[in-house]
CSV table of C-alpha atoms and ligand atoms in Angstrom, one decimal:
chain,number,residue,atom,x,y,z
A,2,UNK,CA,0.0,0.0,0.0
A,3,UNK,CA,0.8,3.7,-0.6
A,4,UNK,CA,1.1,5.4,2.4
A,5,UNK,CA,1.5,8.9,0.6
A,6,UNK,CA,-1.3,8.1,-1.3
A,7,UNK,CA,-3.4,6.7,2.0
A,8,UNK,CA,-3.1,10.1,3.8
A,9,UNK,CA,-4.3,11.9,0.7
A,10,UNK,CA,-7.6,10.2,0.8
A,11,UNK,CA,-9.9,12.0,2.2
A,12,UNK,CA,-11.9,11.2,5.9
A,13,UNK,CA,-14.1,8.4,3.8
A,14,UNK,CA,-10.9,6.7,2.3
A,15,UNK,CA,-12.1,7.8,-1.1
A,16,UNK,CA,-10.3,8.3,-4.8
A,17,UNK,CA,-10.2,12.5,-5.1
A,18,UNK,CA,-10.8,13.0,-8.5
A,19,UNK,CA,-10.3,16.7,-10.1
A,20,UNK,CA,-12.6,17.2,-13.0
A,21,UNK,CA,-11.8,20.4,-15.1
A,22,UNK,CA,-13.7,21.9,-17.3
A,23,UNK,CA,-13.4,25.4,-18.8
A,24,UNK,CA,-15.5,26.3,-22.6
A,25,UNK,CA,-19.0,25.4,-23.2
A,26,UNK,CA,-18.0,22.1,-25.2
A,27,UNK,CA,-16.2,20.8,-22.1
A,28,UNK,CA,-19.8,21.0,-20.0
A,29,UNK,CA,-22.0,18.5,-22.0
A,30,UNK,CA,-19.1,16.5,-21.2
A,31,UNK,CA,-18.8,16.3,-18.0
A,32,UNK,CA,-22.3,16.0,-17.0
A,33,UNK,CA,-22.3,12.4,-17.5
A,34,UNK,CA,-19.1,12.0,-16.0
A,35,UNK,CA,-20.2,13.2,-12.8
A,36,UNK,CA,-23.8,11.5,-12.8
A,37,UNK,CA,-21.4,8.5,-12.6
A,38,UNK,CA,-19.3,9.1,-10.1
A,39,UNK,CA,-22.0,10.3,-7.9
A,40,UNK,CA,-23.0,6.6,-8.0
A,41,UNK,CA,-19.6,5.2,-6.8
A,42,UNK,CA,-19.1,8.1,-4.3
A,43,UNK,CA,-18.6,5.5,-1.4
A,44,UNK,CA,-15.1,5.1,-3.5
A,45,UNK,CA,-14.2,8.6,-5.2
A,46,UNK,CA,-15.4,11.7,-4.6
A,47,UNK,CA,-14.3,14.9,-7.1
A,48,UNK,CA,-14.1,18.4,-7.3
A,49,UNK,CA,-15.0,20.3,-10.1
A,50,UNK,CA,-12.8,23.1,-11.1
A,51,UNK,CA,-13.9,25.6,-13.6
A,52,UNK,CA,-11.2,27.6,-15.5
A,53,UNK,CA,-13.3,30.2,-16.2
A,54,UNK,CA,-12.2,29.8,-20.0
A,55,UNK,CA,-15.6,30.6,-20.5
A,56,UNK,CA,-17.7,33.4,-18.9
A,57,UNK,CA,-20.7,34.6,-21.1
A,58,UNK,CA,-24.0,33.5,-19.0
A,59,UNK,CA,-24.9,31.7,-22.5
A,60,UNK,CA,-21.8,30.1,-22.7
A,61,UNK,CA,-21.6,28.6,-19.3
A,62,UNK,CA,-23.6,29.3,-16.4
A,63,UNK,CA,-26.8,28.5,-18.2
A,64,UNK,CA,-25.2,25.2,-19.3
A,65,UNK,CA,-24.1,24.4,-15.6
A,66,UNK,CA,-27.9,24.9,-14.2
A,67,UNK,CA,-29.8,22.9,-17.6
A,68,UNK,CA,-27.2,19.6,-17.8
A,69,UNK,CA,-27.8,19.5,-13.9
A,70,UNK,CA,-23.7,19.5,-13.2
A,71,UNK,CA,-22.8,21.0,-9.4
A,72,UNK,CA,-21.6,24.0,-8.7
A,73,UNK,CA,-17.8,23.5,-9.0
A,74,UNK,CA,-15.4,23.8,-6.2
A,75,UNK,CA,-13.5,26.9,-7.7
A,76,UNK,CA,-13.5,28.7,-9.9
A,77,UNK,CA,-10.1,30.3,-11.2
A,78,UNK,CA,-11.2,33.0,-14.1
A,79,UNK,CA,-8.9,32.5,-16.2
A,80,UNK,CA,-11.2,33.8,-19.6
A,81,UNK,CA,-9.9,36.3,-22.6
A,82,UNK,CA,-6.6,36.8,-24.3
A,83,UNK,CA,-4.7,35.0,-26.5
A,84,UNK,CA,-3.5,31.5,-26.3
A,85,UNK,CA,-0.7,31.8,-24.3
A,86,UNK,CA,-1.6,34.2,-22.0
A,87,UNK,CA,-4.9,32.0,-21.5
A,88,UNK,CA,-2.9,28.8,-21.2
A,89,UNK,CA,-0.4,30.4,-18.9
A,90,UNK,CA,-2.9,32.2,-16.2
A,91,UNK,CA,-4.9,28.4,-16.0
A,92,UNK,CA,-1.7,26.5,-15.8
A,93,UNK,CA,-0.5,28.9,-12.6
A,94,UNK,CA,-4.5,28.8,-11.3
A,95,UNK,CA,-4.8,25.2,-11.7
A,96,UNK,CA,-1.0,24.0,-10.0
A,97,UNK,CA,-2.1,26.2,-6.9
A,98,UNK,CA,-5.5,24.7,-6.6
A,99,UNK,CA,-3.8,21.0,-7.1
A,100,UNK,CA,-1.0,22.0,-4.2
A,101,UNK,CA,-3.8,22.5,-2.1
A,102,UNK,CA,-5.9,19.6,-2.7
A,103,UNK,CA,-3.4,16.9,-4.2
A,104,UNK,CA,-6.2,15.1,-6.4
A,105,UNK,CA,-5.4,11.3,-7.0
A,106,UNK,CA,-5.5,12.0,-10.8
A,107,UNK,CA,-7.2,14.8,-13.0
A,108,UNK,CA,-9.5,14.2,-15.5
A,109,UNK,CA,-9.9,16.1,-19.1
A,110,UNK,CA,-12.2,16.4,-21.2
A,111,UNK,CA,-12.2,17.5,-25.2
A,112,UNK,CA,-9.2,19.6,-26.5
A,113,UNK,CA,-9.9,23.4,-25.7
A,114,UNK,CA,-6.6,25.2,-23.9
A,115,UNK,CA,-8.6,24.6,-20.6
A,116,UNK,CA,-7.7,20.7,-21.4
A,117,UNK,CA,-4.0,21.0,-22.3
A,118,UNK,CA,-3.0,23.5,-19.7
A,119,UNK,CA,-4.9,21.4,-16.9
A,120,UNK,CA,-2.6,18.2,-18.3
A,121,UNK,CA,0.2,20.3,-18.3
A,122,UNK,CA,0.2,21.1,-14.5
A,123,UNK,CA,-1.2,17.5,-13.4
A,124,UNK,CA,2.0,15.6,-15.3
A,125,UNK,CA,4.6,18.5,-14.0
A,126,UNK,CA,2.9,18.0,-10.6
A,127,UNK,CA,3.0,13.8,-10.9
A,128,UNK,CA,-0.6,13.8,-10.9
A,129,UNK,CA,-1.9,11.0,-13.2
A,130,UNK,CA,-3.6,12.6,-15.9
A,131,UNK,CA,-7.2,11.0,-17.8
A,132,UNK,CA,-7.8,12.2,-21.2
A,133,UNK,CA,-11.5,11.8,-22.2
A,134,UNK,CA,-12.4,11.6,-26.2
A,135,UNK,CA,-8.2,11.0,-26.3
A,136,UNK,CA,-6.7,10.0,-29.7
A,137,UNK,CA,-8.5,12.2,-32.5
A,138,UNK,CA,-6.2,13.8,-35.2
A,139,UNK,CA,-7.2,16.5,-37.7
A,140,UNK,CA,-3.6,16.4,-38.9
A,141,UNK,CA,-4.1,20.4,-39.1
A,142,UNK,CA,-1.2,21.8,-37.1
A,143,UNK,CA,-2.8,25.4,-37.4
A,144,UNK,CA,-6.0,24.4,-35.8
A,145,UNK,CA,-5.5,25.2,-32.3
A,146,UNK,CA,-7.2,22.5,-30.7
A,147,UNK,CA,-4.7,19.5,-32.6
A,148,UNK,CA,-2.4,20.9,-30.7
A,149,UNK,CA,-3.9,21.0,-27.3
A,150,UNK,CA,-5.4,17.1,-28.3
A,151,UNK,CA,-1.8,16.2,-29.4
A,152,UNK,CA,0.2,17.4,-26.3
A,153,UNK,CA,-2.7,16.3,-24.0
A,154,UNK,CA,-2.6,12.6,-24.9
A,155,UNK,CA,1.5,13.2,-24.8
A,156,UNK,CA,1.0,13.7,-21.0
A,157,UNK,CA,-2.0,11.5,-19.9
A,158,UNK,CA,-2.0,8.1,-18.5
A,159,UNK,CA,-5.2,6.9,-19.0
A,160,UNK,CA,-6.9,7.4,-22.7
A,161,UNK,CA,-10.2,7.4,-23.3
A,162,UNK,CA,-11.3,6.9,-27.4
A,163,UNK,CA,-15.0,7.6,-28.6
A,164,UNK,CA,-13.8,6.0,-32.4
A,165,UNK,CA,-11.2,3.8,-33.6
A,166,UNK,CA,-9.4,6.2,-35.2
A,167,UNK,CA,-8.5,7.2,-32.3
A,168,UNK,CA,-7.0,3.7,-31.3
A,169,UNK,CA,-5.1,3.3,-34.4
A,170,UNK,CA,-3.7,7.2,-33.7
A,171,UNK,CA,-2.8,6.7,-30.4
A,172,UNK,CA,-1.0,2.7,-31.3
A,173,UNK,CA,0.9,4.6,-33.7
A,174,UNK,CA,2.2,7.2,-31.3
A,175,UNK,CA,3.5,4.5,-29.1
A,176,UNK,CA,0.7,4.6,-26.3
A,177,UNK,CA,0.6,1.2,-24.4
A,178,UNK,CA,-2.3,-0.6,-25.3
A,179,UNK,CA,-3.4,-1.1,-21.7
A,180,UNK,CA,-3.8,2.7,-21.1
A,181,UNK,CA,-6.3,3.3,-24.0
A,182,UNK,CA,-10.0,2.4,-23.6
A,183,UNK,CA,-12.4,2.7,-26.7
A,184,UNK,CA,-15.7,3.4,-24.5
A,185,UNK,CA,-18.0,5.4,-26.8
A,186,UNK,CA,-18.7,9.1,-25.9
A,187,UNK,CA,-20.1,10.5,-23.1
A,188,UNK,CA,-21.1,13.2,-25.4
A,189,UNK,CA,-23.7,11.2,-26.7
A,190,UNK,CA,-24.2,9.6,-23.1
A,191,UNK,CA,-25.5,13.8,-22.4
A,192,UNK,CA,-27.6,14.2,-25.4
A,193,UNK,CA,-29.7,10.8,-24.9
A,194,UNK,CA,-30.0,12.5,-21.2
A,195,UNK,CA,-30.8,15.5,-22.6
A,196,UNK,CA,-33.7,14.0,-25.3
A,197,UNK,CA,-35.1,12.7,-22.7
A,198,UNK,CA,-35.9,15.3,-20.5
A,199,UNK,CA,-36.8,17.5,-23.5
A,200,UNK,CA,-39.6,14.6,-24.7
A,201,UNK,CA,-41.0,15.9,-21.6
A,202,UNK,CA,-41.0,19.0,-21.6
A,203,UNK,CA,-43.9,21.7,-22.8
A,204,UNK,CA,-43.2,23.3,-26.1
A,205,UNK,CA,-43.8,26.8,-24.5
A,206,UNK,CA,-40.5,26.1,-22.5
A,207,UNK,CA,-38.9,27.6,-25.7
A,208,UNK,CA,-38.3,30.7,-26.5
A,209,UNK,CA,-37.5,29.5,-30.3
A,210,UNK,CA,-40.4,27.5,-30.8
A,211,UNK,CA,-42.3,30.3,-32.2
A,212,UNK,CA,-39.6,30.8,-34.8
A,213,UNK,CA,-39.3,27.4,-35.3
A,214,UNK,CA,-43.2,27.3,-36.2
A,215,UNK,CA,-43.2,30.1,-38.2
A,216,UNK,CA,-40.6,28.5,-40.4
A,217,UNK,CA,-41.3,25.1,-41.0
A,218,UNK,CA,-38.6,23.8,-42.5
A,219,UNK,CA,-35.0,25.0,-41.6
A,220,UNK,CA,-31.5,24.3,-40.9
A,221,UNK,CA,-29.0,25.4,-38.2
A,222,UNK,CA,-25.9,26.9,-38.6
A,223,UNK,CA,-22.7,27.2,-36.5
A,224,UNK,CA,-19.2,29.1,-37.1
A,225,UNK,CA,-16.2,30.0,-34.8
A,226,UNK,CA,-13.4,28.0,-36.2
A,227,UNK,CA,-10.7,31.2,-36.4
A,228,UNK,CA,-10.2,29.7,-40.4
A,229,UNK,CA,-13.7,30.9,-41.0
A,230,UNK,CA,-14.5,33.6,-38.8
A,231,UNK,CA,-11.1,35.7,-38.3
A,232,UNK,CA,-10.8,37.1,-42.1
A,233,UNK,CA,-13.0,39.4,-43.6
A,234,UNK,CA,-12.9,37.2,-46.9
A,235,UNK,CA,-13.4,34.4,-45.5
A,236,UNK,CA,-16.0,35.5,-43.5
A,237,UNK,CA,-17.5,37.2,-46.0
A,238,UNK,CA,-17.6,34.1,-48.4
A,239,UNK,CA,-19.6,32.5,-45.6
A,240,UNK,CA,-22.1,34.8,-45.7
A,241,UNK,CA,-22.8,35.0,-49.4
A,242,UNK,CA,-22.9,31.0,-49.4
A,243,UNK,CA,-25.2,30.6,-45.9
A,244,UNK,CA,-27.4,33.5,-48.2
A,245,UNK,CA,-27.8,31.3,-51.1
A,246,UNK,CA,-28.5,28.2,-49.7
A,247,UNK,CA,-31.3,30.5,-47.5
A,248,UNK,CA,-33.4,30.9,-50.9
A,249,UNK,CA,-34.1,27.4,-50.7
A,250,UNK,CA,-33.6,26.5,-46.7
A,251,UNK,CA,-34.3,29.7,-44.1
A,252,UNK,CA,-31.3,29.3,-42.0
A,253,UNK,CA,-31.2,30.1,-38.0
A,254,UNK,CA,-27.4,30.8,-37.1
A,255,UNK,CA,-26.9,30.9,-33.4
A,256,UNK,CA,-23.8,33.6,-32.9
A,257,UNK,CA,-20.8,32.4,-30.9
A,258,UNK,CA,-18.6,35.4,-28.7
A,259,UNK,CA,-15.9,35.6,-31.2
A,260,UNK,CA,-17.9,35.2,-34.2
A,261,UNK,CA,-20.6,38.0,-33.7
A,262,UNK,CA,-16.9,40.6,-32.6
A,263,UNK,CA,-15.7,39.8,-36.4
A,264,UNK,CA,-19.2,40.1,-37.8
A,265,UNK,CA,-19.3,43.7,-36.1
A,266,UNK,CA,-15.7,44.7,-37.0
A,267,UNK,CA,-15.8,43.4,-40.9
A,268,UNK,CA,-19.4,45.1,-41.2
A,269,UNK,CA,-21.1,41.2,-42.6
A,270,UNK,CA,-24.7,41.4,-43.3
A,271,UNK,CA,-26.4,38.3,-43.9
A,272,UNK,CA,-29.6,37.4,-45.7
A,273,UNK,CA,-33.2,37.9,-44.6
A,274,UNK,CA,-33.7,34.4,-44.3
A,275,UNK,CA,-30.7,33.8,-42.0
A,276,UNK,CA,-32.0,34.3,-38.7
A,277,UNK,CA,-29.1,35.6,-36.2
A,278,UNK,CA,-29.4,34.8,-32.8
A,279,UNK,CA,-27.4,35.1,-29.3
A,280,UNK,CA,-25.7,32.0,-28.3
A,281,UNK,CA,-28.6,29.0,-27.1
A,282,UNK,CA,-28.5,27.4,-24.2
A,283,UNK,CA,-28.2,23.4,-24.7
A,284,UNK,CA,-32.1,22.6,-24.3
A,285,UNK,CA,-33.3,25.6,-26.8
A,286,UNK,CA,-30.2,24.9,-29.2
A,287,UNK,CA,-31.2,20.7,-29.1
A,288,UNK,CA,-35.1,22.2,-29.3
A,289,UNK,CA,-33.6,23.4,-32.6
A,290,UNK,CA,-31.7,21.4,-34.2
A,291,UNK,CA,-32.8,17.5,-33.4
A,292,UNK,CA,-36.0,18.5,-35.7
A,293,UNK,CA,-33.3,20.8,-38.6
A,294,UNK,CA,-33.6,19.4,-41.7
A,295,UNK,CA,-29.2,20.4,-42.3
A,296,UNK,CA,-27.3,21.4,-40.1
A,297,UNK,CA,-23.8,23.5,-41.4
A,298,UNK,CA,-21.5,23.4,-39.2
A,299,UNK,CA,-17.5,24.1,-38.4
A,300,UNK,CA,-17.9,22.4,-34.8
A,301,UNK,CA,-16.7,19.3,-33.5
A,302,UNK,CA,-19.4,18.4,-31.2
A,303,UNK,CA,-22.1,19.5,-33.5
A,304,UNK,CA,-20.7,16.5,-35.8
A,305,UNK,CA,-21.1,14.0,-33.5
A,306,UNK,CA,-24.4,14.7,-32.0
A,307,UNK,CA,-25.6,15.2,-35.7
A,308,UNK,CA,-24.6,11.5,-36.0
A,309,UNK,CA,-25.7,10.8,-32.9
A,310,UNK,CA,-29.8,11.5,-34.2
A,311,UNK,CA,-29.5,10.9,-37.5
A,312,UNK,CA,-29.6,14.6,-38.7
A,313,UNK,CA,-28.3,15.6,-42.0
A,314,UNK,CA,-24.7,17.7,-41.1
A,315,UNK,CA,-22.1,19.8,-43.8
A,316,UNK,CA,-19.1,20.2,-41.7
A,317,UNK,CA,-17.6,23.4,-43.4
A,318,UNK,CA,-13.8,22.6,-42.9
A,319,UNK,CA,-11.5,20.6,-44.8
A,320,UNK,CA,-10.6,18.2,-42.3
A,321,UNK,CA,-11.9,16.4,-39.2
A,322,UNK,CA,-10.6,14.6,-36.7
A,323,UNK,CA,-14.0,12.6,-36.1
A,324,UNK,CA,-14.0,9.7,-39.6
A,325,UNK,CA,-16.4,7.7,-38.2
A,326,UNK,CA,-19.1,10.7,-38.4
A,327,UNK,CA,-18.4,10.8,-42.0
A,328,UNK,CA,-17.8,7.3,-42.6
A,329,UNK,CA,-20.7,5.5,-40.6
A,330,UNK,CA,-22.8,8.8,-39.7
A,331,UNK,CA,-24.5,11.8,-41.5
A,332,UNK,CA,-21.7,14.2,-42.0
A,333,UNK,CA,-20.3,14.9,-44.9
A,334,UNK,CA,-16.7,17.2,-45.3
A,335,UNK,CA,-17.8,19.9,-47.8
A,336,UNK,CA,-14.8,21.6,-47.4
A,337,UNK,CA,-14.8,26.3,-47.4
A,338,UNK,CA,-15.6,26.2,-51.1
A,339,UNK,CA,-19.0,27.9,-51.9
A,340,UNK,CA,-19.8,25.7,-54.7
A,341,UNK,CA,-19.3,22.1,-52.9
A,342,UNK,CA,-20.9,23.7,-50.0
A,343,UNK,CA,-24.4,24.6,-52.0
A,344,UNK,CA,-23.8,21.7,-54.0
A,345,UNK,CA,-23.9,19.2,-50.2
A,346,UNK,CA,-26.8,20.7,-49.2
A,347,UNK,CA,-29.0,20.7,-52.3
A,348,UNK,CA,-27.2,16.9,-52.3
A,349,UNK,CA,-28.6,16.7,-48.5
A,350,UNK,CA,-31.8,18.2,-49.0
A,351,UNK,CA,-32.9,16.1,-51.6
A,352,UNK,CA,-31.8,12.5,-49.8
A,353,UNK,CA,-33.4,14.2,-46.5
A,354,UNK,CA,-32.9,12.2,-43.5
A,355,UNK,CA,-30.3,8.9,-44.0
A,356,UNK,CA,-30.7,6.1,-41.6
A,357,UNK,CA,-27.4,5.1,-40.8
A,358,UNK,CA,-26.2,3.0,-38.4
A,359,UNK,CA,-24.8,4.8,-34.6
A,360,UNK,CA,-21.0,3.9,-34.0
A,361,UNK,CA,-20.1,1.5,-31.5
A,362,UNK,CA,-20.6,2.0,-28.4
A,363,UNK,CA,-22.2,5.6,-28.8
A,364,UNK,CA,-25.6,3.9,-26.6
A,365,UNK,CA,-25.6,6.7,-23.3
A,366,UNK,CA,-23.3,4.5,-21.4
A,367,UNK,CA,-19.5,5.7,-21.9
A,368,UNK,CA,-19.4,7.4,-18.6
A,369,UNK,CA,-20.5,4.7,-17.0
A,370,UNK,CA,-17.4,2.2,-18.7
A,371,UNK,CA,-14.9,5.8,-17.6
A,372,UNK,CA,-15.6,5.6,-14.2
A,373,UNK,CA,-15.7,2.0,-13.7
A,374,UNK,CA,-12.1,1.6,-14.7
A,375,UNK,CA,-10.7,5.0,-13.2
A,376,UNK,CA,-12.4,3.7,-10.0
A,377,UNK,CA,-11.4,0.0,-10.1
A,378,UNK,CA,-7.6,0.3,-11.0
A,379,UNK,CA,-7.2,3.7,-8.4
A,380,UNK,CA,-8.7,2.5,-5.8
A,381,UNK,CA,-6.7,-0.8,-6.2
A,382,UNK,CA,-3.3,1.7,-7.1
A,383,UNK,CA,-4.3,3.8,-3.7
A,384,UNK,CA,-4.6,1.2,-1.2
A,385,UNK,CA,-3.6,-2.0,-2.8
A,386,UNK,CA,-7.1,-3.4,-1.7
A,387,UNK,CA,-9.4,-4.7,-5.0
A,388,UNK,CA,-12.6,-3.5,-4.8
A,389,UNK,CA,-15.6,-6.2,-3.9
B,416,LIG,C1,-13.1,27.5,-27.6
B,416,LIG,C2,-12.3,26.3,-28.0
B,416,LIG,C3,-12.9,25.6,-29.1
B,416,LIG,C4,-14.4,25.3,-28.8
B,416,LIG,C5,-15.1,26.6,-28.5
B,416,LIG,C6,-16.5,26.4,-28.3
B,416,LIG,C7,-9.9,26.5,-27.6
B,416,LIG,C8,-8.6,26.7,-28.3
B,416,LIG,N1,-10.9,26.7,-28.4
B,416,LIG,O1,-13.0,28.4,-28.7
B,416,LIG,O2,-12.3,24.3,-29.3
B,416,LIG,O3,-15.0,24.7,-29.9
B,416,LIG,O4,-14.4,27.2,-27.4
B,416,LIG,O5,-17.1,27.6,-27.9
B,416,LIG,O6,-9.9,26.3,-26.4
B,416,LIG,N2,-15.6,34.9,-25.3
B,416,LIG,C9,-16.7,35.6,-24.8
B,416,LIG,N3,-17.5,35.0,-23.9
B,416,LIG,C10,-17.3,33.7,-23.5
B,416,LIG,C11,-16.2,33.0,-24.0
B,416,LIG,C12,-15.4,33.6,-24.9
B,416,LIG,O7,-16.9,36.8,-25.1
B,416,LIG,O8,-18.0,33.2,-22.6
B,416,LIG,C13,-14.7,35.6,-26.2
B,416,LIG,C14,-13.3,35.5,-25.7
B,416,LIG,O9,-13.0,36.6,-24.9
B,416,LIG,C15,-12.5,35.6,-27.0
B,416,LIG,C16,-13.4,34.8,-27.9
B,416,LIG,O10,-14.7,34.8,-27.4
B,416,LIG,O11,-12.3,36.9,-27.4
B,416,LIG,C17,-12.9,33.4,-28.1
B,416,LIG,O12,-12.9,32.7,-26.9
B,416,LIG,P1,-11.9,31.5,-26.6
B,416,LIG,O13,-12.3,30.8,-25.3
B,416,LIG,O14,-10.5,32.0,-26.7
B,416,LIG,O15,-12.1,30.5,-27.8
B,416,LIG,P2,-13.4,30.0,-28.5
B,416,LIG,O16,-13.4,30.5,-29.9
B,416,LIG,O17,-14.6,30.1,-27.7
């Protein structure tokens, strides 16, 4: 037994587990991660710690309160500026909040900076790092988040891979076998939650049902890769393309932070029949686009969940680090060029729905298979006793 490790448990003799999360994609995530440890809390207990990467009430607090996640422990505000001054102020927040608490190991989630400065700090410290949704490659070295994923799964000890893609990445950077786990996504283990609760809901608990009635048929777009949103040009492009696919399709374009700043500084107008809005919160957004007939998109998550349901998705990049979406789900990679992304969504329009089969293991219960292994082989590391 570790006696180090035996005085860091707390009064119960539990696992300490520090979950960070820090921008809105990180939260969907970590709902189900915590539903399942609350059920083995006679084992581990966590903490939540909150960068602060994030701030906007739409971006995070509403998230917090609708996917049902606690209040976290601390929050270190570490929101705005560029990357490395971002990185830097969570990495210094974060090793102070782990010298008080020594956590047992520190869980990640996704690949925003939150994620790779959080590793950072745990593998410096010696605190065993868990990488959830580990092993995805874009191959673009000038998307920031390939970067984060690629130095985050450098540093952590236990991988956890939604496709298997992500296997074969991680084999062929030399990751031992019996630290990566294919165990679906807890992404989609959130937005089965999530369908649920909204089956049951009353329609009038939207705010966007009356646009959604008025319209009939739409689709939903997304944009804040930097690639898309941080020229004028390219920016602009997007606009005149969203515009003509609007003559056929009225679009509804939920505005990220960074997106609406360039929109406002490059003077873009869009198309009567692109309906700008503020950023949703999760239950509006899914409200939204679960019933879209096309969704464009240049989010990662977006192409998943898509998937996930079945819905028709244009991922409007020209890579992504999630095949299996494209291979086995509804996306297809219509790359930044106006005329293959018109020509992908009359192509989707016209086939409407596909039934296509859901990739292995996406079936609500990935956080479940996460926390069963962190909790079996920690607790057995921590005190040398296996679990009964
Ligand atoms: C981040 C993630 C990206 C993820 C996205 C989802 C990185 C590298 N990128 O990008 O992977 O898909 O979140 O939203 O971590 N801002 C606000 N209010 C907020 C949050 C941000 O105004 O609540 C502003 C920031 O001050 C900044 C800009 O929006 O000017 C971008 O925010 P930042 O967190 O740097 O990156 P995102 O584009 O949100």
């Amino acid at each position: 037994m570790n006696t180090t490790n035996r005085k860091q448990m707390d009064g119960g003799g539990r696992i300490l587990i520090a979950i960070v999360a820090g921008a809105r994609p990180n939260f969907m995530k970590v709902a189900p991660i915590v539903r399942a440890l609350e059920a083995v809390s006679n084992r581990c207990a966590y903490r939540i710690v909150h960068t602060g990467q994030h701030y906007d009430f739409e971006m995070n607090e509403v998230f917090f309160r609708e996917l049902g996640i606690p209040e976290p422990a601390v929050f270190l505000g570490c929101g705005g500026g560029m990357h490395a001054e971002q990185t830097a102020k969570i990495m210094m927040a974060f090793e102070a909040d782990c010298v008080a608490h020594r956590p047992h190991l520190v869980l990640v989630v996704g690949d925003v900076n939150s994620t790779m400065a959080a590793a950072l700090v745990a593998a410096k410290l010696r605190i065993p790092v868990a990488h959830v949704e580990a092993g995805l490659r874009s191959g673009d070295m000038t998307m920031p988040e390939e970067i984060n994923r690629r130095v985050t799964d450098a540093l952590s000890d236990w991988l956890f891979v939604t496709e298997p893609a992500g296997l074969e990445n991680l084999r062929r950077e030399g990751k031992p076998e019996d630290r990566v786990f294919h165990v679906g996504h807890v992404m989609v283990d959130n937005l089965f939650f999530q369908c649920a609760k909204l089956d049951e809901m009353e329609a009038s608990a939207f705010a966007s049902n009356a646009l959604k009635k008025t319209l009939g048929r739409y689709g939903i777009v997304t944009l804040h890769r930097p690639s898309n949103v941080e020229s004028a040009e390219a920016l602009q492009r997007m606009a005149e393309t969203l515009g003509q696919i609007a003559q056929e399709l009225p679009l509804i374009f939920p505005v990220h932070p960074r997106t609406r700043v360039s929109i406002e500084r490059f003077g873009i107008s869009f198309a009567a029949q692109i309906h700008l809005t503020t950023p949703l919160s999760y239950m509006e957004f899914l409200n939204l686009w679960r019933d879209a007939a096309l969704v464009i998109t240049d989010s990662g998550g977006l192409q998943e969940e898509t998937t996930a349901l079945g819905v028709p998705c244009i991922t409007v990049r020209e890579s992504t680090e999630r095949p299996i979406t494209v291979d086995e789900g509804t996306n297809v990679l219509a790359g930044t060029r106006p005329e293959k992304i018109i020509e992908a969504a009359r192509q989707a329009l016209a086939s409407g729905r596909r039934v296509t089969r859901r990739p292995h293991l996406w079936d609500g219960r990935a956080a479940e298979r996460i926390v069963s292994i962190l909790a079996d082989r920690l607790f057995t590391d921590a005190t040398g006793e296996v679990p009964g």
